[in-house]
């Protein structure tokens, strides 16, 4: 039953992947890159593991590990959020920069989102070993990492297209803050309002993903989002 639930939980992520892969149906190279990037989920997970290990070792040397709330904040916003967002971007950026004569705003959004899907699927495999069927299904439906990378892709591509370098900073800061705050608010023994905020954040993220599906579908025929932009970055 666990295996069956896990397979079912993969369906939303795979549907999102094929939706993004079809942005350029006529471009076999793009479609091949999408598939390759999806398979890099294991690489992203490995990078997260290595970076987490280094960061935790350095954090242990500060002597602050025994201070519960400081340690919890650090783990949520740095060990979890910052490391994971950076790792996903690092792998996706290889594909974003692969052919600067072709990459568009829509491609940047898609590649970052696919990196999130790949990592999320690997993470779901790991979580399935120690959770129940209900949680497996919920994790699959929510696609927790996807809205963070969609937001990063929107801001990062906008910074390049509109030549606004400061937006690149926000492209990382905002997803990290949202991701970190979600993790932190799941801490035990927080006031009841924390649960309300978490649920509200999840609802907003789901609405945002639905909005982005329609947004991406609409922008497939918009030159502003389909023309190459990386060659204009400098």
Coordinates of N, CA and C in Angstrom, one line a residue:
X1 N 0.8 -1.2 0.0 CA 0.0 0.0 0.0 C 0.9 1.3 0.0
X2 N 2.0 1.2 0.7 CA 2.9 2.3 0.7 C 3.4 2.6 -0.7
X3 N 3.8 1.6 -1.4 CA 4.3 1.7 -2.7 C 3.2 2.3 -3.7
X4 N 2.0 1.8 -3.5 CA 0.9 2.3 -4.3 C 0.6 3.8 -4.0
X5 N 0.7 4.1 -2.8 CA 0.4 5.6 -2.4 C 1.5 6.4 -3.0
X6 N 2.8 5.9 -2.9 CA 3.9 6.7 -3.4 C 3.8 6.9 -4.9
X7 N 3.4 5.9 -5.7 CA 3.2 6.0 -7.1 C 2.1 7.1 -7.4
X8 N 1.0 7.0 -6.7 CA -0.1 7.9 -6.8 C 0.4 9.4 -6.5
X9 N 1.2 9.5 -5.5 CA 1.7 10.8 -5.1 C 2.6 11.4 -6.1
X10 N 3.2 10.6 -7.0 CA 4.1 11.1 -8.1 C 3.3 11.8 -9.2
X11 N 2.0 11.4 -9.3 CA 1.2 11.8 -10.5 C 1.2 13.3 -10.7
X12 N 0.8 14.2 -9.7 CA 0.8 15.6 -9.9 C 2.1 16.2 -10.4
X13 N 3.2 15.7 -9.8 CA 4.5 16.2 -10.2 C 4.9 15.8 -11.6
X14 N 4.5 14.6 -12.0 CA 4.8 14.2 -13.4 C 3.9 14.9 -14.4
X15 N 2.7 15.2 -14.0 CA 1.8 15.9 -14.9 C 2.4 17.3 -15.1
X16 N 2.9 17.9 -14.0 CA 3.5 19.3 -14.1 C 4.7 19.2 -15.0
X17 N 5.5 18.2 -14.8 CA 6.7 18.0 -15.7 C 6.4 17.9 -17.1
X18 N 5.4 17.1 -17.5 CA 5.0 17.0 -18.9 C 4.4 18.3 -19.5
X19 N 3.7 19.0 -18.6 CA 3.2 20.3 -19.0 C 4.3 21.2 -19.4
X20 N 5.3 21.3 -18.6 CA 6.4 22.2 -18.8 C 7.3 21.7 -20.0
X21 N 7.4 20.4 -20.1 CA 8.2 19.8 -21.2 C 7.5 20.2 -22.6
X22 N 6.2 20.3 -22.6 CA 5.5 20.6 -23.8 C 5.5 22.1 -24.2
X23 N 6.2 22.9 -23.4 CA 6.3 24.4 -23.8 C 6.9 24.6 -25.2
X24 N 7.8 23.7 -25.6 CA 8.4 23.7 -26.9 C 8.3 22.3 -27.5
X25 N 7.2 22.0 -28.0 CA 6.9 20.6 -28.6 C 7.8 20.4 -29.8
X26 N 8.1 21.5 -30.5 CA 8.9 21.3 -31.8 C 10.4 21.3 -31.5
X27 N 10.8 21.4 -30.3 CA 12.3 21.4 -30.0 C 12.7 20.2 -29.3
X28 N 13.2 19.2 -30.0 CA 13.6 17.9 -29.3 C 14.8 18.1 -28.3
X29 N 15.6 19.1 -28.5 CA 16.7 19.3 -27.6 C 16.2 19.9 -26.3
X30 N 15.3 20.8 -26.3 CA 14.7 21.3 -25.1 C 14.0 20.2 -24.3
X31 N 13.2 19.3 -25.0 CA 12.5 18.2 -24.4 C 13.5 17.2 -23.8
X32 N 14.6 17.0 -24.4 CA 15.6 16.1 -23.9 C 16.3 16.7 -22.7
X33 N 16.5 18.0 -22.7 CA 17.1 18.7 -21.5 C 16.1 18.6 -20.3
X34 N 14.8 18.8 -20.6 CA 13.9 18.7 -19.5 C 13.9 17.3 -18.8
X35 N 14.0 16.2 -19.6 CA 14.1 14.9 -19.1 C 15.4 14.7 -18.3
X36 N 16.5 15.2 -18.8 CA 17.8 15.1 -18.2 C 17.8 15.8 -16.8
X37 N 17.2 17.0 -16.8 CA 17.1 17.8 -15.6 C 16.2 17.1 -14.5
X38 N 15.1 16.5 -15.0 CA 14.3 15.7 -14.0 C 15.1 14.6 -13.3
X39 N 15.9 14.0 -14.1 CA 16.7 12.9 -13.5 C 17.8 13.4 -12.6
X40 N 18.1 14.7 -12.6 CA 19.1 15.2 -11.7 C 18.6 15.4 -10.3
X41 N 17.4 14.9 -10.0 CA 16.9 15.0 -8.7 C 17.8 14.4 -7.6
X42 N 18.4 13.3 -8.0 CA 19.3 12.6 -7.1 C 20.6 13.4 -6.9
X43 N 21.0 14.1 -8.0 CA 22.2 14.9 -7.8 C 21.9 16.1 -6.9
X44 N 20.7 16.7 -7.0 CA 20.4 17.8 -6.1 C 20.3 17.3 -4.7
X45 N 19.7 16.1 -4.5 CA 19.6 15.6 -3.1 C 21.0 15.3 -2.6
X46 N 21.9 14.9 -3.4 CA 23.3 14.6 -2.9 C 24.0 15.9 -2.6
X47 N 23.8 17.0 -3.4 CA 24.4 18.3 -3.1 C 23.8 18.8 -1.8
X48 N 22.5 18.7 -1.6 CA 21.9 19.1 -0.3 C 22.5 18.4 0.9
X49 N 22.7 17.1 0.7 CA 23.3 16.3 1.8 C 24.7 16.9 2.1
X50 N 25.5 17.1 1.1 CA 26.9 17.5 1.3 C 27.0 18.9 1.9
X51 N 26.2 19.9 1.3 CA 26.1 21.2 1.8 C 25.6 21.3 3.3
X52 N 24.6 20.5 3.5 CA 24.0 20.4 4.9 C 25.1 19.9 5.9
X53 N 25.9 18.9 5.5 CA 26.9 18.4 6.3 C 28.0 19.5 6.7
X54 N 28.4 20.2 5.7 CA 29.4 21.2 5.9 C 28.9 22.3 6.8
X55 N 27.6 22.8 6.4 CA 27.0 23.9 7.2 C 26.8 23.5 8.7
X56 N 26.4 22.3 8.9 CA 26.1 21.8 10.3 C 27.4 21.7 11.1
X57 N 28.5 21.2 10.4 CA 29.8 21.2 11.1 C 30.3 22.5 11.5
X58 N 30.2 23.5 10.6 CA 30.6 24.9 10.9 C 29.7 25.5 12.0
X59 N 28.4 25.2 11.9 CA 27.5 25.7 12.9 C 27.8 25.1 14.3
X60 N 28.2 23.9 14.3 CA 28.5 23.3 15.6 C 29.7 24.0 16.3
X61 N 30.6 24.5 15.5 CA 31.8 25.2 16.0 C 31.4 26.5 16.7
X62 N 30.2 27.1 16.4 CA 29.9 28.4 16.9 C 29.4 28.3 18.4
X63 N 29.1 27.1 18.8 CA 28.6 27.0 20.2 C 27.2 27.3 20.4
X64 N 26.4 27.6 19.3 CA 25.0 28.1 19.4 C 24.1 26.9 19.2
X65 N 24.6 25.7 19.0 CA 23.7 24.6 18.7 C 22.8 24.2 19.9
X66 N 23.3 24.5 21.1 CA 22.5 24.1 22.3 C 21.4 25.1 22.6
X67 N 21.4 26.3 21.9 CA 20.3 27.3 22.1 C 19.2 26.9 21.2
X68 N 18.1 26.3 21.7 CA 17.1 25.7 20.9 C 16.5 26.6 19.8
X69 N 16.0 27.8 20.2 CA 15.3 28.6 19.2 C 16.3 29.2 18.1
X70 N 17.5 29.5 18.5 CA 18.5 30.0 17.6 C 18.8 28.9 16.6
X71 N 19.0 27.7 17.2 CA 19.4 26.5 16.4 C 18.3 26.2 15.4
X72 N 17.0 26.3 15.9 CA 15.9 25.9 15.1 C 15.7 26.9 13.9
X73 N 15.9 28.2 14.2 CA 15.9 29.2 13.1 C 17.0 28.9 12.1
X74 N 18.2 28.7 12.6 CA 19.3 28.4 11.7 C 19.0 27.2 10.8
X75 N 18.5 26.1 11.4 CA 18.2 24.9 10.6 C 17.1 25.1 9.6
X76 N 16.1 25.9 10.0 CA 15.0 26.1 9.0 C 15.3 27.0 7.9
X77 N 16.0 28.1 8.2 CA 16.3 29.1 7.1 C 17.6 28.9 6.4
X78 N 18.6 28.2 7.0 CA 19.9 28.0 6.4 C 20.1 26.6 6.0
X79 N 20.0 25.7 6.9 CA 20.3 24.3 6.6 C 19.3 23.7 5.6
X80 N 18.0 24.1 5.9 CA 16.9 23.6 5.0 C 16.7 24.5 3.8
X81 N 16.2 25.7 4.0 CA 15.7 26.5 2.9 C 16.9 27.0 2.0
X82 N 17.9 27.6 2.6 CA 19.0 28.2 1.8 C 19.7 27.1 1.0
X83 N 20.1 26.1 1.7 CA 20.8 25.0 1.0 C 20.0 24.4 -0.1
X84 N 18.8 24.1 0.2 CA 17.9 23.4 -0.8 C 17.7 24.3 -2.0
X85 N 17.3 25.6 -1.8 CA 17.1 26.5 -2.9 C 18.3 26.7 -3.7
X86 N 19.5 26.9 -3.1 CA 20.7 27.1 -3.8 C 21.1 25.8 -4.6
X87 N 20.9 24.6 -4.0 CA 21.2 23.4 -4.7 C 20.4 23.2 -6.0
X88 N 19.1 23.5 -5.9 CA 18.2 23.4 -7.0 C 18.6 24.3 -8.1
X89 N 18.9 25.6 -7.7 CA 19.3 26.6 -8.7 C 20.6 26.2 -9.4
X90 N 21.5 25.7 -8.6 CA 22.9 25.3 -9.1 C 22.8 24.3 -10.2
X91 N 21.9 23.3 -10.1 CA 21.8 22.3 -11.1 C 21.0 22.8 -12.3
X92 N 19.9 23.5 -12.0 CA 19.0 24.0 -13.1 C 19.8 25.0 -13.9
X93 N 20.7 25.8 -13.3 CA 21.4 26.8 -14.0 C 22.3 26.3 -15.1
X94 N 22.8 25.0 -14.9 CA 23.6 24.4 -16.0 C 22.8 24.3 -17.3
X95 N 21.5 24.0 -17.2 CA 20.6 23.9 -18.3 C 20.2 25.3 -18.8
X96 N 20.0 26.2 -17.9 CA 19.6 27.6 -18.3 C 20.7 28.2 -19.1
X97 N 22.0 27.9 -18.8 CA 23.1 28.5 -19.5 C 23.7 27.7 -20.6
X98 N 23.1 26.5 -20.8 CA 23.6 25.6 -21.8 C 23.7 26.2 -23.2
X99 N 22.6 26.9 -23.6 CA 22.6 27.5 -24.9 C 22.0 28.9 -24.8
X100 N 22.8 29.9 -24.6 CA 22.3 31.2 -24.3 C 21.6 31.9 -25.4
X101 N 21.8 31.3 -26.6 CA 21.1 31.9 -27.8 C 19.7 31.5 -27.9
X102 N 19.2 30.6 -27.0 CA 17.9 30.0 -27.1 C 17.0 30.3 -25.8
X103 N 17.7 30.3 -24.7 CA 17.0 30.3 -23.4 C 16.1 31.6 -23.2
X104 N 14.8 31.3 -22.9 CA 13.8 32.4 -22.8 C 13.4 32.5 -21.3
X105 N 12.6 33.5 -21.0 CA 12.0 33.6 -19.7 C 11.2 32.4 -19.3
X106 N 10.5 31.9 -20.2 CA 9.7 30.7 -19.9 C 10.6 29.5 -19.7
X107 N 11.7 29.4 -20.4 CA 12.6 28.3 -20.2 C 13.2 28.4 -18.7
X108 N 13.6 29.6 -18.3 CA 14.1 29.7 -17.0 C 13.1 29.3 -15.9
X109 N 11.9 29.7 -16.0 CA 10.9 29.3 -15.1 C 10.7 27.8 -15.1
X110 N 10.7 27.2 -16.3 CA 10.5 25.8 -16.5 C 11.6 24.9 -15.9
X111 N 12.8 25.3 -16.2 CA 14.0 24.6 -15.8 C 14.1 24.6 -14.2
X112 N 13.9 25.7 -13.6 CA 13.9 25.8 -12.2 C 12.8 25.0 -11.6
X113 N 11.6 25.0 -12.2 CA 10.5 24.2 -11.6 C 10.8 22.7 -11.8
X114 N 11.3 22.3 -12.9 CA 11.6 20.9 -13.1 C 12.7 20.4 -12.1
X115 N 13.7 21.3 -11.8 CA 14.7 20.9 -10.8 C 14.0 20.7 -9.5
X116 N 13.0 21.5 -9.1 CA 12.2 21.3 -7.9 C 11.4 20.0 -7.9
X117 N 10.9 19.7 -9.1 CA 10.1 18.4 -9.2 C 11.0 17.2 -9.0
X118 N 12.2 17.3 -9.7 CA 13.1 16.1 -9.5 C 13.6 15.9 -8.1
X119 N 13.9 17.0 -7.4 CA 14.3 16.9 -6.0 C 13.2 16.5 -5.1
X120 N 12.0 17.0 -5.4 CA 10.8 16.7 -4.6 C 10.5 15.2 -4.7
X121 N 10.6 14.6 -5.9 CA 10.3 13.2 -6.0 C 11.3 12.3 -5.2
X122 N 12.6 12.7 -5.3 CA 13.6 12.0 -4.5 C 13.3 12.1 -3.0
X123 N 12.9 13.3 -2.6 CA 12.6 13.6 -1.2 C 11.4 12.8 -0.7
X124 N 10.4 12.7 -1.6 CA 9.2 11.9 -1.3 C 9.6 10.4 -1.1
X125 N 10.5 9.9 -1.9 CA 11.0 8.5 -1.7 C 11.5 8.3 -0.3
X126 N 12.3 9.3 0.1 CA 13.0 9.2 1.5 C 11.9 9.3 2.6
X127 N 11.0 10.2 2.4 CA 10.0 10.4 3.5 C 9.0 9.3 3.6
X128 N 8.8 8.6 2.4 CA 7.9 7.4 2.4 C 8.3 6.3 3.3
X129 N 9.6 6.3 3.7 CA 10.2 5.2 4.5 C 9.7 5.4 6.0
X130 N 9.3 6.6 6.3 CA 9.0 6.9 7.7 C 7.7 7.6 8.0
X131 N 6.8 7.5 7.1 CA 5.5 8.3 7.2 C 4.4 7.3 6.9
X132 N 3.1 7.9 6.9 CA 2.0 7.1 6.6 C 1.4 7.4 5.2
X133 N 0.4 6.6 4.8 CA -0.1 6.8 3.4 C -0.7 8.2 3.2
X134 N -1.5 8.7 4.2 CA -2.1 10.0 4.1 C -1.1 11.1 3.8
X135 N 0.0 11.1 4.6 CA 1.0 12.1 4.4 C 1.7 12.0 3.1
X136 N 1.9 10.7 2.6 CA 2.5 10.5 1.3 C 1.7 11.2 0.2
X137 N 0.4 10.9 0.3 CA -0.5 11.5 -0.8 C -0.6 13.0 -0.7
X138 N -0.7 13.5 0.5 CA -0.7 15.0 0.7 C 0.6 15.7 0.2
X139 N 1.7 15.1 0.5 CA 3.0 15.6 0.0 C 3.0 15.7 -1.5
X140 N 2.5 14.6 -2.1 CA 2.5 14.5 -3.6 C 1.5 15.6 -4.2
X141 N 0.4 15.8 -3.6 CA -0.6 16.7 -4.1 C -0.1 18.2 -4.0
X142 N 0.6 18.5 -2.9 CA 1.0 19.8 -2.6 C 2.3 20.2 -3.4
X143 N 3.1 19.2 -3.8 CA 4.4 19.5 -4.6 C 5.1 20.7 -3.9
X144 N 5.5 20.5 -2.6 CA 6.0 21.6 -1.8 C 7.1 22.4 -2.4
X145 N 8.0 21.9 -3.2 CA 9.1 22.6 -3.7 C 8.8 23.4 -4.9
X146 N 7.8 23.0 -5.6 CA 7.4 23.6 -6.9 C 7.1 25.1 -6.8
X147 N 6.3 25.6 -5.9 CA 6.0 27.0 -5.9 C 7.2 27.9 -5.6
X148 N 8.1 27.4 -4.8 CA 9.3 28.2 -4.5 C 10.1 28.4 -5.8
X149 N 10.3 27.4 -6.6 CA 11.1 27.6 -7.8 C 10.3 28.3 -8.9
X150 N 9.0 28.2 -8.9 CA 8.2 29.0 -9.9 C 8.4 30.5 -9.6
X151 N 8.4 30.8 -8.3 CA 8.6 32.2 -7.9 C 10.0 32.7 -8.1
X152 N 11.0 31.8 -7.9 CA 12.4 32.1 -8.2 C 12.5 32.4 -9.7
X153 N 11.9 31.5 -10.5 CA 12.0 31.6 -11.9 C 11.4 32.9 -12.5
X154 N 10.3 33.3 -11.9 CA 9.6 34.5 -12.3 C 10.5 35.7 -12.1
X155 N 11.1 35.8 -10.8 CA 11.9 36.9 -10.4 C 13.2 36.9 -11.1
X156 N 13.8 35.8 -11.2 CA 15.2 35.7 -11.8 C 15.1 36.0 -13.3
X157 N 14.1 35.5 -14.0 CA 14.0 35.8 -15.4 C 13.6 37.2 -15.7
X158 N 12.8 37.8 -14.8 CA 12.4 39.2 -14.9 C 13.6 40.1 -14.7
X159 N 14.5 39.7 -13.8 CA 15.7 40.5 -13.6 C 16.6 40.6 -14.8
X160 N 16.7 39.5 -15.5 CA 17.5 39.5 -16.8 C 16.8 40.2 -17.9
X161 N 15.5 39.9 -18.1 CA 14.7 40.5 -19.2 C 14.6 42.1 -19.0
X162 N 14.5 42.5 -17.8 CA 14.3 44.0 -17.6 C 15.5 44.6 -17.1
X163 N 16.6 43.9 -17.1 CA 17.9 44.4 -16.6 C 17.8 45.1 -15.2
X164 N 17.3 44.3 -14.3 CA 17.2 44.8 -12.9 C 17.9 43.8 -12.0
X165 N 19.2 44.0 -11.9 CA 20.1 43.0 -11.1 C 19.6 42.8 -9.7
X166 N 19.0 43.8 -9.0 CA 18.5 43.6 -7.7 C 17.5 42.6 -7.5
X167 N 16.7 42.3 -8.6 CA 15.7 41.3 -8.5 C 16.3 39.9 -8.4
X168 N 17.5 39.7 -8.8 CA 18.2 38.4 -8.6 C 18.3 38.1 -7.1
X169 N 18.6 39.1 -6.4 CA 18.7 38.9 -4.9 C 17.3 38.5 -4.3
X170 N 16.3 39.2 -4.7 CA 14.9 38.8 -4.3 C 14.5 37.5 -4.8
X171 N 15.0 37.1 -5.9 CA 14.7 35.8 -6.5 C 15.1 34.6 -5.6
X172 N 16.1 34.9 -4.7 CA 16.6 33.9 -3.8 C 16.0 34.2 -2.4
X173 N 16.0 35.5 -2.0 CA 15.6 35.8 -0.6 C 14.1 35.4 -0.4
X174 N 13.2 35.8 -1.3 CA 11.8 35.5 -1.0 C 11.5 34.0 -0.9
X175 N 11.9 33.2 -1.9 CA 11.7 31.7 -1.7 C 12.3 31.2 -0.4
X176 N 13.5 31.6 -0.1 CA 14.1 31.2 1.1 C 13.3 31.5 2.4
X177 N 12.8 32.8 2.4 CA 12.0 33.2 3.6 C 10.7 32.4 3.7
X178 N 10.1 32.2 2.5 CA 8.8 31.5 2.5 C 9.0 30.0 2.9
X179 N 10.0 29.4 2.3 CA 10.4 28.0 2.6 C 10.8 27.9 4.1
X180 N 11.7 28.8 4.6 CA 12.1 28.7 5.9 C 11.0 28.9 7.0
X181 N 10.2 29.9 6.7 CA 9.1 30.2 7.6 C 8.1 29.0 7.7
X182 N 7.9 28.3 6.6 CA 7.0 27.2 6.6 C 7.6 26.1 7.5
X183 N 8.9 25.8 7.4 CA 9.5 24.8 8.2 C 9.5 25.2 9.7
X184 N 9.8 26.5 9.9 CA 9.9 26.9 11.3 C 8.5 26.8 12.0
X185 N 7.5 27.2 11.3 CA 6.1 27.2 11.9 C 5.6 25.8 12.2
X186 N 6.3 24.8 11.7 CA 5.9 23.4 12.0 C 6.6 22.9 13.3
X187 N 7.4 23.8 13.9 CA 8.0 23.5 15.2 C 7.0 23.2 16.3
X188 N 7.2 22.1 17.1 CA 6.3 21.8 18.1 C 6.2 22.9 19.2
X189 N 5.1 22.9 19.9 CA 4.9 23.8 21.0 C 4.8 25.3 20.6
X190 N 4.6 25.6 19.4 CA 4.4 27.0 19.0 C 2.9 27.3 19.3
X191 N 2.5 28.6 19.4 CA 1.1 28.9 19.6 C 0.2 28.4 18.5
X192 N -1.1 28.4 18.8 CA -2.1 27.9 17.8 C -2.1 28.7 16.5
X193 N -1.7 30.0 16.6 CA -1.7 30.8 15.3 C -0.7 30.3 14.3
X194 N 0.3 29.6 14.8 CA 1.3 29.1 13.8 C 0.7 28.1 12.9
X195 N -0.2 27.3 13.3 CA -0.9 26.3 12.5 C -1.7 27.0 11.4
X196 N -2.4 28.1 11.9 CA -3.2 28.8 11.0 C -2.4 29.4 9.8
X197 N -1.2 30.0 10.2 CA -0.3 30.6 9.2 C 0.2 29.5 8.2
X198 N 0.5 28.4 8.7 CA 1.0 27.3 7.9 C 0.0 26.9 6.9
X199 N -1.3 26.7 7.3 CA -2.4 26.3 6.5 C -2.6 27.4 5.4
X200 N -2.6 28.6 5.9 CA -2.8 29.7 4.9 C -1.7 29.8 3.9
X201 N -0.5 29.5 4.3 CA 0.7 29.5 3.4 C 0.5 28.4 2.3
X202 N 0.1 27.3 2.8 CA -0.1 26.1 1.8 C -1.2 26.5 0.8
X203 N -2.3 27.0 1.3 CA -3.4 27.4 0.4 C -2.9 28.4 -0.6
X204 N -2.2 29.4 -0.2 CA -1.7 30.5 -1.1 C -0.7 29.8 -2.1
X205 N 0.1 28.9 -1.7 CA 1.1 28.2 -2.6 C 0.3 27.4 -3.7
X206 N -0.7 26.7 -3.3 CA -1.5 25.9 -4.2 C -2.2 26.9 -5.2
X207 N -2.8 28.0 -4.7 CA -3.4 28.9 -5.6 C -2.4 29.5 -6.6
X208 N -1.2 29.8 -6.1 CA -0.1 30.3 -6.9 C 0.3 29.3 -8.0
X209 N 0.4 28.0 -7.7 CA 0.7 27.0 -8.7 C -0.3 26.9 -9.8
X210 N -1.6 27.0 -9.4 CA -2.7 26.9 -10.4 C -2.6 28.2 -11.3
X211 N -2.4 29.3 -10.6 CA -2.2 30.6 -11.4 C -1.1 30.4 -12.4
X212 N 0.0 29.9 -12.0 CA 1.2 29.7 -12.9 C 1.0 28.8 -14.0
X213 N 0.1 27.8 -13.8 CA -0.2 26.9 -14.9 C -0.9 27.6 -16.0
X214 N -1.9 28.4 -15.7 CA -2.6 29.2 -16.7 C -1.6 30.3 -17.3
X215 N -0.8 30.9 -16.4 CA 0.1 31.9 -16.8 C 1.1 31.4 -17.9
X216 N 1.7 30.2 -17.6 CA 2.7 29.6 -18.5 C 2.0 29.2 -19.8
X217 N 0.8 28.7 -19.7 CA 0.1 28.3 -20.9 C -0.2 29.5 -21.8
X218 N -0.5 30.6 -21.2 CA -0.8 31.8 -22.0 C 0.4 32.4 -22.6
X219 N 1.6 32.4 -21.9 CA 2.8 33.0 -22.3 C 3.5 32.2 -23.4
X220 N 3.1 31.0 -23.7 CA 3.8 30.2 -24.7 C 3.7 30.9 -26.1
X221 N 2.8 31.7 -26.3 CA 2.7 32.4 -27.5 C 3.0 33.9 -27.4
X222 N 3.7 34.3 -26.3 CA 4.1 35.7 -26.1 C 5.6 35.8 -26.3
X223 N 6.0 36.6 -27.3 CA 7.4 36.8 -27.6 C 8.2 37.3 -26.4
X224 N 7.6 38.0 -25.6 CA 8.3 38.6 -24.4 C 8.8 37.4 -23.5
X225 N 8.1 36.3 -23.5 CA 8.5 35.2 -22.7 C 9.2 34.0 -23.5
X226 N 9.1 34.1 -24.8 CA 9.7 33.0 -25.6 C 11.0 33.4 -26.3
X227 N 11.3 34.7 -26.4 CA 12.5 35.1 -27.1 C 13.7 34.9 -26.2
X228 N 14.9 34.6 -26.8 CA 16.1 34.4 -26.0 C 16.4 35.7 -25.2
X229 N 16.8 35.6 -24.0 CA 17.1 36.8 -23.2 C 18.5 36.8 -22.6
X230 N 19.1 35.6 -22.5 CA 20.4 35.5 -21.8 C 21.5 36.3 -22.5
X231 N 21.4 36.4 -23.9 CA 22.4 37.1 -24.7 C 22.3 38.6 -24.4
X232 N 21.2 39.0 -23.8 CA 21.0 40.5 -23.5 C 21.4 40.8 -22.1
X233 N 21.9 39.8 -21.3 CA 22.1 40.0 -19.9 C 23.2 41.0 -19.6
X234 N 24.3 40.9 -20.4 CA 25.5 41.8 -20.2 C 25.2 43.1 -20.9

